[in-house]
Coordinates of N, CA and C and ligand atoms in Angstrom, one line a residue:
X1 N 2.9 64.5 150.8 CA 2.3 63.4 151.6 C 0.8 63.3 151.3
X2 N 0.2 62.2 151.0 CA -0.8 62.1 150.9 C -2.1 62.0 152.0
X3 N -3.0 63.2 152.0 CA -3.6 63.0 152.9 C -5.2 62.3 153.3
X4 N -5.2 61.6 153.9 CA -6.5 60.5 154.3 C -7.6 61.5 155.4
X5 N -8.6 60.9 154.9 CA -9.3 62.1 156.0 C -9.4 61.4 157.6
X6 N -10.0 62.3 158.2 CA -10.0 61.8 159.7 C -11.7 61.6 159.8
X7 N -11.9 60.1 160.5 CA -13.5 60.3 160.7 C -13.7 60.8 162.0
X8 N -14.5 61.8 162.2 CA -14.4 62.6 163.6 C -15.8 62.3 164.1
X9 N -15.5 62.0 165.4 CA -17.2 62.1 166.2 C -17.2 63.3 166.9
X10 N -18.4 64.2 166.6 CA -18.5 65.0 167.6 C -19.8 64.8 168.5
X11 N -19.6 64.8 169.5 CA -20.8 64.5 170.8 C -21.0 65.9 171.6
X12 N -22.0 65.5 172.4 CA -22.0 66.7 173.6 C -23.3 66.9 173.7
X13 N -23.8 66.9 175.3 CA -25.0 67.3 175.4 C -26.0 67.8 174.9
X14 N -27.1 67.6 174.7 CA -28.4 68.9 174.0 C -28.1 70.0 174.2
X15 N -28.1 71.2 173.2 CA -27.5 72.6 173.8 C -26.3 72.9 174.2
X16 N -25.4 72.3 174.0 CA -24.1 72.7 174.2 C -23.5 73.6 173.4
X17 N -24.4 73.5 172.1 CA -23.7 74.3 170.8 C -22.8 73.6 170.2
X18 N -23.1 72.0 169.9 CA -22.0 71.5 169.2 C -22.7 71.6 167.4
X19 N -24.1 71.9 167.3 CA -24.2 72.4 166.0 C -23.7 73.5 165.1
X20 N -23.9 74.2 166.7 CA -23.2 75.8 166.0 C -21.4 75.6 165.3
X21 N -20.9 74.9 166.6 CA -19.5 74.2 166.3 C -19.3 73.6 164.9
X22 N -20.3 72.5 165.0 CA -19.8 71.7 163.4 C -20.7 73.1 162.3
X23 N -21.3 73.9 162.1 CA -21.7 74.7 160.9 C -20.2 75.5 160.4
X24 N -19.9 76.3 162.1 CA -18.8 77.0 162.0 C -17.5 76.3 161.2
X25 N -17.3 75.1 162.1 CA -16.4 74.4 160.9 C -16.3 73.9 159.5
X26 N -17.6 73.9 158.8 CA -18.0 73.6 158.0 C -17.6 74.9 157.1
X27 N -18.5 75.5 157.9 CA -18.0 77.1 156.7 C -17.0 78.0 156.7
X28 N -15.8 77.7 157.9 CA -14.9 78.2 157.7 C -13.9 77.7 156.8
X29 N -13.7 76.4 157.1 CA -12.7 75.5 156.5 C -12.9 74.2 155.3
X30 N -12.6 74.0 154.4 CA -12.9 72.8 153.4 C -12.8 71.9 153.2
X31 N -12.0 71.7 154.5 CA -11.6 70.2 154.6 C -12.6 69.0 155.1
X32 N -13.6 69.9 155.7 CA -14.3 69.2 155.7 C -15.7 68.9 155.6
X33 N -16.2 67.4 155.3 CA -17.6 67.2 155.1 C -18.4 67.0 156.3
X34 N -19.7 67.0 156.5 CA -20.6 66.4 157.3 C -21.6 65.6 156.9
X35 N -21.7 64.4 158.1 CA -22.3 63.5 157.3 C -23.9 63.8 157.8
X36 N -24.7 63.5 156.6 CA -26.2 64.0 156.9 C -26.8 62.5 157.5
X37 N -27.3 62.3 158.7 CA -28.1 61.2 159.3 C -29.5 61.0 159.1
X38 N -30.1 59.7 159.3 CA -31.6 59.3 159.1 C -31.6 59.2 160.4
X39 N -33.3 59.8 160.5 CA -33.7 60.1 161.6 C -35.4 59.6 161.5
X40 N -36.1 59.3 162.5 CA -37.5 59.1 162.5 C -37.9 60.2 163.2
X41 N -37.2 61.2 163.8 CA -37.8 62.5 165.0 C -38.4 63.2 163.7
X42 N -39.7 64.2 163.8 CA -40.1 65.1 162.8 C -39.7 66.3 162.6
X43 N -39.4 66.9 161.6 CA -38.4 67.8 160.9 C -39.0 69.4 162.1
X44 N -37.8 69.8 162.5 CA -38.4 70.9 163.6 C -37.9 72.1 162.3
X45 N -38.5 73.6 162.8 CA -38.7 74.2 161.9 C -37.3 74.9 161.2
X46 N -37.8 74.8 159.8 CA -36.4 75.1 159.4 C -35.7 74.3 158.9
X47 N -35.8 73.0 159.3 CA -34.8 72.0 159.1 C -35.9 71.5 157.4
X48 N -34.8 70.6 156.7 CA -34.2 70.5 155.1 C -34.3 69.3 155.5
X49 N -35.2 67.7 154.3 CA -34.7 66.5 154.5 C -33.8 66.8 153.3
X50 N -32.5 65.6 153.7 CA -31.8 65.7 153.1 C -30.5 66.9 153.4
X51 N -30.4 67.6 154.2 CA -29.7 68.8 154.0 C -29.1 68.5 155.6
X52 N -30.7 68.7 157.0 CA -30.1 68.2 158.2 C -30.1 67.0 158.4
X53 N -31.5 66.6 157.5 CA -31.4 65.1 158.4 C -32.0 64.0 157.0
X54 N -32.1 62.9 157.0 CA -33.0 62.3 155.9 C -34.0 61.9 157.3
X55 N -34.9 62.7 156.7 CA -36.7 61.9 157.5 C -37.1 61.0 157.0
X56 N -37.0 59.9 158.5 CA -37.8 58.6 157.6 C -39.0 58.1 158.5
X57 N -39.9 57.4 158.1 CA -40.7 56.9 159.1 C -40.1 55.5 159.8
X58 N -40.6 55.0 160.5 CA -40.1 53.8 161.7 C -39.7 53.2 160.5
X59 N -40.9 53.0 160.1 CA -40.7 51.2 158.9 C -39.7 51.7 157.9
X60 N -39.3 53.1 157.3 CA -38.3 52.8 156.4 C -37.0 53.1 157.2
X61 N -37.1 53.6 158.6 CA -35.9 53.0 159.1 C -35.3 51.8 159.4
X62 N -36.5 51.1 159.6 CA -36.1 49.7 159.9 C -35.5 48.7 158.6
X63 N -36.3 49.3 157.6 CA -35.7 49.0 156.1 C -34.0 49.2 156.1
X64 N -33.7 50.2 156.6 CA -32.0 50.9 156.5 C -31.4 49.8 157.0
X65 N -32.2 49.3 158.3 CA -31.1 48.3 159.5 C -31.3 47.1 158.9
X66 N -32.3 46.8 158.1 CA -32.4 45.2 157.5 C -31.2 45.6 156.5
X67 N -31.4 46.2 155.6 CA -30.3 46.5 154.5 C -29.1 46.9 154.5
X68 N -28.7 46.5 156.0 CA -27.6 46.9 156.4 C -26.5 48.4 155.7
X69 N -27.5 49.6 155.7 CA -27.3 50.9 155.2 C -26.5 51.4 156.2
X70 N -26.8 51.5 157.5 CA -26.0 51.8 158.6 C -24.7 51.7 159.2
X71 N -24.0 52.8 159.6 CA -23.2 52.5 160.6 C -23.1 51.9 161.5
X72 N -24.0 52.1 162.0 CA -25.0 52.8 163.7 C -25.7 53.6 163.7
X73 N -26.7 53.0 164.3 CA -28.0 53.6 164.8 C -28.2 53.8 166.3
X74 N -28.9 54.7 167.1 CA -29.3 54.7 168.7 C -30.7 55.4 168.4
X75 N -31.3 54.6 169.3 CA -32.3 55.3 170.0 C -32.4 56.5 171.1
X76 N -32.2 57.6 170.8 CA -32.5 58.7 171.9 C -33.7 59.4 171.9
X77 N -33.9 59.5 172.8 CA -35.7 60.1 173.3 C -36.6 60.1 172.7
X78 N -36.7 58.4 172.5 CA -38.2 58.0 171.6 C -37.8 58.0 170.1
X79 N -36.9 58.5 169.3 CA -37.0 58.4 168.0 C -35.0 57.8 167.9
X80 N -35.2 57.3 166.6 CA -34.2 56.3 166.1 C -33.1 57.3 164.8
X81 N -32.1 57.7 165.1 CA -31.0 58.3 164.4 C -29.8 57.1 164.3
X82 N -29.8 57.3 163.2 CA -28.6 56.6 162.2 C -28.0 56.7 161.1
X83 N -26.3 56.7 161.3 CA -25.3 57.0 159.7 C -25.3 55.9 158.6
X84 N -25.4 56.7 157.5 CA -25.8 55.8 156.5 C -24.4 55.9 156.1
X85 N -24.2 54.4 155.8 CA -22.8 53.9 155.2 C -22.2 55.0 153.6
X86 N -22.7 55.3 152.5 CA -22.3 55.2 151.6 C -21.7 57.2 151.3
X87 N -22.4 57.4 152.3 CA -21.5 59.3 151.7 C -20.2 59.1 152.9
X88 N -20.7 58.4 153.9 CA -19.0 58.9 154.8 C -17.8 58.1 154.1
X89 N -18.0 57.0 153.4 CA -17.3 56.0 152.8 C -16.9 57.1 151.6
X90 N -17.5 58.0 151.0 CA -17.2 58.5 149.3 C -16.6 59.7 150.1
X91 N -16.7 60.2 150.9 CA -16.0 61.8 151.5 C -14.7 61.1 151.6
X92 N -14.8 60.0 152.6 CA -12.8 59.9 153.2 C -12.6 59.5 152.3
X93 N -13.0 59.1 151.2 CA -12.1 58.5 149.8 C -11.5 59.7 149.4
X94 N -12.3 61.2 149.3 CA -11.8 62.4 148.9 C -11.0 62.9 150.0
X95 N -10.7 62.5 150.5 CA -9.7 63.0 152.0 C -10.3 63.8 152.7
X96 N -11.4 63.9 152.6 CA -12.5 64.9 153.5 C -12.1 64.4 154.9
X97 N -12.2 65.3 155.9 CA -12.3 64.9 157.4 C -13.9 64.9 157.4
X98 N -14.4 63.6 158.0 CA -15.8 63.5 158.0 C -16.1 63.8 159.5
X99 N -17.5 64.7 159.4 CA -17.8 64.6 160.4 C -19.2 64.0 161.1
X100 N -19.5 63.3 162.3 CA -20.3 62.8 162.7 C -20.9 63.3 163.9
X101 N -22.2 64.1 163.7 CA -22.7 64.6 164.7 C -23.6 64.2 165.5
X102 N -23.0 62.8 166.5 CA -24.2 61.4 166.8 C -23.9 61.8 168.3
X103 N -24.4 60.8 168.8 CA -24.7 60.9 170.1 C -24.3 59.7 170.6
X104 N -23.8 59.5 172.1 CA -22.9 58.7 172.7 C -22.9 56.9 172.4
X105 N -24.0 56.8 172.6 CA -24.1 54.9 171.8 C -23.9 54.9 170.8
X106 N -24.0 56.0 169.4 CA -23.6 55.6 168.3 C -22.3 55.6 168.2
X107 N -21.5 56.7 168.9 CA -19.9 57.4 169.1 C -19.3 56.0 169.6
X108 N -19.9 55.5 170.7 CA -18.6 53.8 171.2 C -19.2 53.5 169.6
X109 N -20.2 53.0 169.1 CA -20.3 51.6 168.2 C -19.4 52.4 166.9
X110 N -18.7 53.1 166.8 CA -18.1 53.6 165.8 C -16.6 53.7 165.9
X111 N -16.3 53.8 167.3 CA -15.0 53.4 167.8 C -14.6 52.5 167.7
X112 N -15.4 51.1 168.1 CA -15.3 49.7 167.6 C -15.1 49.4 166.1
X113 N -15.9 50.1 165.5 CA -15.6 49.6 163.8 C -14.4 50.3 163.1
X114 N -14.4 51.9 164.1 CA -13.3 52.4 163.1 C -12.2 52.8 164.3
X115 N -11.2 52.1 164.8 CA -10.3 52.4 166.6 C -9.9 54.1 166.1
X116 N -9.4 53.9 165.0 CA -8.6 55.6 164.5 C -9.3 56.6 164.1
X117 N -10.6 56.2 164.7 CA -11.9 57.7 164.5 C -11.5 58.3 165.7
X118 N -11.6 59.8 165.3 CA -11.2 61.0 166.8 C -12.6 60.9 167.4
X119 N -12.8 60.9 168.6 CA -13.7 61.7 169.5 C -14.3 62.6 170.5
X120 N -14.8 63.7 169.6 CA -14.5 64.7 170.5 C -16.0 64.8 171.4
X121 N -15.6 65.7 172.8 CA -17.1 65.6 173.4 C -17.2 66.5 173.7
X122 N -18.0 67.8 173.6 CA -18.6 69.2 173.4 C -18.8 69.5 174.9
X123 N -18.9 70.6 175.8 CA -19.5 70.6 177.4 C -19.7 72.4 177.5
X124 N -20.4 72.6 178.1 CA -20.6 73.7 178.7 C -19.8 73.8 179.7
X125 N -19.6 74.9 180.5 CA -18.9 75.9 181.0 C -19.2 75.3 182.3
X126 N -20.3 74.6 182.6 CA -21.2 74.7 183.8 C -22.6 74.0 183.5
X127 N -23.0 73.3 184.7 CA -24.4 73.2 184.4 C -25.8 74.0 184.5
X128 N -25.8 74.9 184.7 CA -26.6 75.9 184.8 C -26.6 76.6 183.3
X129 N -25.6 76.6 183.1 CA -25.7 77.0 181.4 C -26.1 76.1 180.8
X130 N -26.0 75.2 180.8 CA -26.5 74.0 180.0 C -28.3 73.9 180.1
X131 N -28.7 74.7 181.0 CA -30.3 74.7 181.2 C -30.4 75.7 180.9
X132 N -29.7 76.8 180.9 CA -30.4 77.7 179.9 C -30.4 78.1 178.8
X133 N -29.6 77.3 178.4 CA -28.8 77.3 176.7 C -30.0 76.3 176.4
X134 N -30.5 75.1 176.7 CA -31.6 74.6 176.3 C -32.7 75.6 176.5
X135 N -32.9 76.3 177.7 CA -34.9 76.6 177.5 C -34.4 78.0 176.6
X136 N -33.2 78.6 176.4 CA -33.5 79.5 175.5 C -33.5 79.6 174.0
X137 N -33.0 77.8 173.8 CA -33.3 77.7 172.2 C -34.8 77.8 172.0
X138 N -35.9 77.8 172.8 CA -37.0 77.7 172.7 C -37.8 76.8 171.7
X139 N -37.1 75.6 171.5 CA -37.7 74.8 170.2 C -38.2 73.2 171.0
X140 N -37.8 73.4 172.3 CA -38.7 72.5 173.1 C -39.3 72.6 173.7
X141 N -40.4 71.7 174.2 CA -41.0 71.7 175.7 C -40.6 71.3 176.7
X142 N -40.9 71.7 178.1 CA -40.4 71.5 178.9 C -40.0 70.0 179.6
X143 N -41.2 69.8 178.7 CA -40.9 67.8 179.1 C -39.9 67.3 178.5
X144 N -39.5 68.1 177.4 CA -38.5 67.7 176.3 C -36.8 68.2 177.1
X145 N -37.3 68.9 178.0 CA -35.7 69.6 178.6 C -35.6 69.1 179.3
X146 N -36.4 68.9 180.1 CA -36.0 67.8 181.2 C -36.0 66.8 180.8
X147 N -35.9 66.2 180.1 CA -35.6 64.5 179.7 C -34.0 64.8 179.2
X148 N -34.2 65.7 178.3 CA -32.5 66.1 177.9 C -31.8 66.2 179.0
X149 N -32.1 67.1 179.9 CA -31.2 67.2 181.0 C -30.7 66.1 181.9
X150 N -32.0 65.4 182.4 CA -31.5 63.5 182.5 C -30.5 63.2 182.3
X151 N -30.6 63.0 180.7 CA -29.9 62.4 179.5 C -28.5 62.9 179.6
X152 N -28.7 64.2 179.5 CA -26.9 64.4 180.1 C -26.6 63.6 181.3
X153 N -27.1 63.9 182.7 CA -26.6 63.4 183.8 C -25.8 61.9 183.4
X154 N -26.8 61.1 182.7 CA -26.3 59.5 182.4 C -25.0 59.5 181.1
X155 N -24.8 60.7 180.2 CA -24.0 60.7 179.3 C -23.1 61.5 180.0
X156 N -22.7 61.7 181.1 CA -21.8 62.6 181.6 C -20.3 61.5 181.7
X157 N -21.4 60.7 182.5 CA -20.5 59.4 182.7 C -19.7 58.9 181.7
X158 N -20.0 58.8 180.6 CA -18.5 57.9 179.4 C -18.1 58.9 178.7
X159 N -18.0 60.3 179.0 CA -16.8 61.5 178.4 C -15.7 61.1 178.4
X160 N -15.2 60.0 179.6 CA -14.1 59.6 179.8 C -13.5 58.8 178.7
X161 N -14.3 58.5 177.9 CA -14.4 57.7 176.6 C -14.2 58.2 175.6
X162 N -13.9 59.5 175.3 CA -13.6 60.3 174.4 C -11.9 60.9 174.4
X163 N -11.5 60.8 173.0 CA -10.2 61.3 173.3 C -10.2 62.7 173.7
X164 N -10.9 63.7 173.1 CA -11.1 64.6 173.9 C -12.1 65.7 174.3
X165 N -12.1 66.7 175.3 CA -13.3 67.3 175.6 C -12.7 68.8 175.3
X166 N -13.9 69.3 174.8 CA -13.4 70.9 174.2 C -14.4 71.7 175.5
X167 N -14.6 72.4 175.9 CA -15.4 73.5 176.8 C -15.9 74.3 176.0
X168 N -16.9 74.6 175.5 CA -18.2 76.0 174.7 C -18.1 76.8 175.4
X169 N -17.0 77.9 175.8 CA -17.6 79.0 176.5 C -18.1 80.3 175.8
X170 N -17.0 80.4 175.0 CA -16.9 81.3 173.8 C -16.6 80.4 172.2
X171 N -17.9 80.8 171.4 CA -18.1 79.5 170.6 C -16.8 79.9 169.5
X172 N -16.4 81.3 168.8 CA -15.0 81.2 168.0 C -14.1 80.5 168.5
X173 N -13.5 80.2 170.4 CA -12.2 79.7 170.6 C -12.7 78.3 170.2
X174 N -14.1 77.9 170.4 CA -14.2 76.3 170.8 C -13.9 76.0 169.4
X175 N -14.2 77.0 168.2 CA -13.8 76.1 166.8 C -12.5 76.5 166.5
X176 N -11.7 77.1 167.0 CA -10.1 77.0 166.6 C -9.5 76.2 167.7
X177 N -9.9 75.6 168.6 CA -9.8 74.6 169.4 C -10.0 73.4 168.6
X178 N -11.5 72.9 168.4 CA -11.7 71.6 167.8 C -10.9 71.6 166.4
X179 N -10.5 72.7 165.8 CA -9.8 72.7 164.5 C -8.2 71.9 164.8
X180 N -7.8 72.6 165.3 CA -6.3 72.7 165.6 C -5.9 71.1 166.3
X181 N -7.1 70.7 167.1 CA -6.9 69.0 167.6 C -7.2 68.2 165.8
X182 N -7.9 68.5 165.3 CA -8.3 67.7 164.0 C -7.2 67.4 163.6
X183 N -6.6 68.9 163.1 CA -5.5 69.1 162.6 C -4.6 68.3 162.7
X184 N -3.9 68.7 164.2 CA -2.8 67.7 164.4 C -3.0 66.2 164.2
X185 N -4.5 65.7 164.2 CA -4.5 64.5 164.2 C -4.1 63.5 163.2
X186 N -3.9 64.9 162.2 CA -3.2 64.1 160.6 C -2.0 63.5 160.9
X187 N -1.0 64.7 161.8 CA 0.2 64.1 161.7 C 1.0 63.0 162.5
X188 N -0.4 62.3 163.2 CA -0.2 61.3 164.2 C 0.9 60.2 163.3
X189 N 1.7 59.6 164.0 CA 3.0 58.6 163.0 C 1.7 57.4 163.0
X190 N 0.7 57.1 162.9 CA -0.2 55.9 162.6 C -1.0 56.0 161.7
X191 N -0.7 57.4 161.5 CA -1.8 58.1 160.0 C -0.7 58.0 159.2
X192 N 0.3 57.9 159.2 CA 1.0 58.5 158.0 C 2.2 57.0 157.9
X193 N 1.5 55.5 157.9 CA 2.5 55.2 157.6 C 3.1 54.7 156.6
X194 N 2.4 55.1 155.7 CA 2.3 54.6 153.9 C 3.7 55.4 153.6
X195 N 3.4 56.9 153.9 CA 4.7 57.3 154.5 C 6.0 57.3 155.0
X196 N 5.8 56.7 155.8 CA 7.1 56.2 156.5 C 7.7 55.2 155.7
X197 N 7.0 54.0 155.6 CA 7.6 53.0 154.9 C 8.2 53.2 153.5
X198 N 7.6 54.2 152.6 CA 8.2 54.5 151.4 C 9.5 55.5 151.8
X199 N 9.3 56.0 152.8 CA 10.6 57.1 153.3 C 11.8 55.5 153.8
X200 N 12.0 54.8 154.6 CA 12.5 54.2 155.0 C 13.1 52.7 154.0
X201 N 12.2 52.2 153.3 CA 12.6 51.9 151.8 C 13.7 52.7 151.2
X202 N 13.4 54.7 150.8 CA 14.1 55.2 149.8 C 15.6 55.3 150.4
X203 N 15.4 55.0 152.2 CA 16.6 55.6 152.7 C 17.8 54.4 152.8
X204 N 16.7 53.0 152.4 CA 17.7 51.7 152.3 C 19.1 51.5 150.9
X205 N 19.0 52.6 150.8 CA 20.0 52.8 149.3 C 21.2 53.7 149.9
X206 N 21.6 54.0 150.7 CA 22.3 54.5 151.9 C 23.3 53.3 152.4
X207 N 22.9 52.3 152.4 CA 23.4 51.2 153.2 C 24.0 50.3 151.7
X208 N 23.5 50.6 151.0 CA 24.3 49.8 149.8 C 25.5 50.7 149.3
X209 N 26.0 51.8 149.8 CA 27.2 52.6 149.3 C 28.2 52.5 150.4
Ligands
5GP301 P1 -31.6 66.3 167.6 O1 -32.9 65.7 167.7 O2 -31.3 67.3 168.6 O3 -31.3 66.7 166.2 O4 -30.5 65.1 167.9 C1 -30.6 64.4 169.0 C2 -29.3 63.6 169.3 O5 -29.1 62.6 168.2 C3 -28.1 64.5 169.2 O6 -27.2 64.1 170.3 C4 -27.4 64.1 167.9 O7 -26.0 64.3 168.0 C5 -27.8 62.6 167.8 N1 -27.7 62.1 166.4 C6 -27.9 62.7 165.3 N2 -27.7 61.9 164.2 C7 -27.3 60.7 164.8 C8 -26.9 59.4 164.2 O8 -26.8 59.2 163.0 N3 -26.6 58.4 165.1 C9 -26.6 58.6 166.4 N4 -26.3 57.6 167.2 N5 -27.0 59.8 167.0 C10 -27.3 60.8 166.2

């Protein structure tokens, strides 16, 4: 059976550890890609253009959205992130499960274009951990946490909107969790019906004996 990739959204609060999640997946298993996003926020340390993010300024983001480069774009906390059309388009051609590590406005506008994209939505254990899982990444300021923290409160609200929610308590189970939902999602009968119909064709030769 031939396999098509799955476009996956993964979401979840600042600090949830859904980075740790998509690396882990990445380097465990082959199936799949990640898609690298344009961003206007400035490269925090460590980070790679091109590798985490493509850094762009306002004006050559705005260029992307004229030139219709994008998926979807959102604005979160002052700076402008957006999937550029032409690597997630070349991964699913390779049957890659693609993955999308956006944030909730971009996740509905991608539902809309693509209904058969999975969405998963990343959560802590609790919210107290979620504030200290932020101030102990130590790569923001405090005005920066509390704005994230906000930001969850108001993104808490459309989880409901996700096919599903994984819990980070212990980051190994949450990636043979998020794995094993991927997984099965190949064998959904709406993924596979190129499938079917050639099976149900071969089996019409039955009926002529
Ligand atoms: P950070 O600045 O922490 O790297 O990312 C901030 C938020 O932007 C995260 O929730 C991240 O998932 C989201 N994000 C990253 N790339 C994209 C993108 O291409 N589109 C959208 N809509 N959100 C993105």
């Amino acid at each position: 059976m031939k396999r098509k990739g799955v476009l996956l959204v993964i979401s979840g609060f600042a600090g949830t550890g859904k980075g740790t999640l998509v690396s882990m997946l990445l380097e465990k298993y082959d199936n799949y890609a990640l898609s690298v996003s344009a961003t206007t926020r400035k490269p925090r340390q460590g980070e790679v253009d091109g590798i985490h993010y493509f850094f762009k300024t306002r004006d050559e983001f705005l260029k992307m959205i004229e030139a219709d480069e994008l998926f979807e774009y959102a604005e979160y906390v002052g700076n402008f992130y957006g999937t550029p059309k032409e690597y997630v388009r070349s991964q699913m051609e390779r049957g890659k499960d693609v993955i999308l590590e956006i944030e909730m406005q971009g996740a509905l506008k991608i539902k809309e274009q693509f209904p058969d994209a999975l969405l998963l939505f990343v959560v802590p254990p609790d919210a107290d951990t979620l504030e200290q899982r932020l101030k102990g990444r130590g790569t923001e300021t405090p005005e920066i946490i509390c704005k994230r923290l906000h930001r969850a409160v108001e993104e808490a609200e459309f989880i409901k909107q996700y096919d599903y929610v994984i819990v980070n308590d212990k980051i190994d189970e949450c990636v043979e969790e998020a794995h094993a939902i991927i997984q099965s999602e190949h064998y959904r009968t709406m993924r596979n019906m190129e499938f079917v119909e050639k099976l149900q064709k071969d089996l019409a030769k039955f009926q002529q004996k």
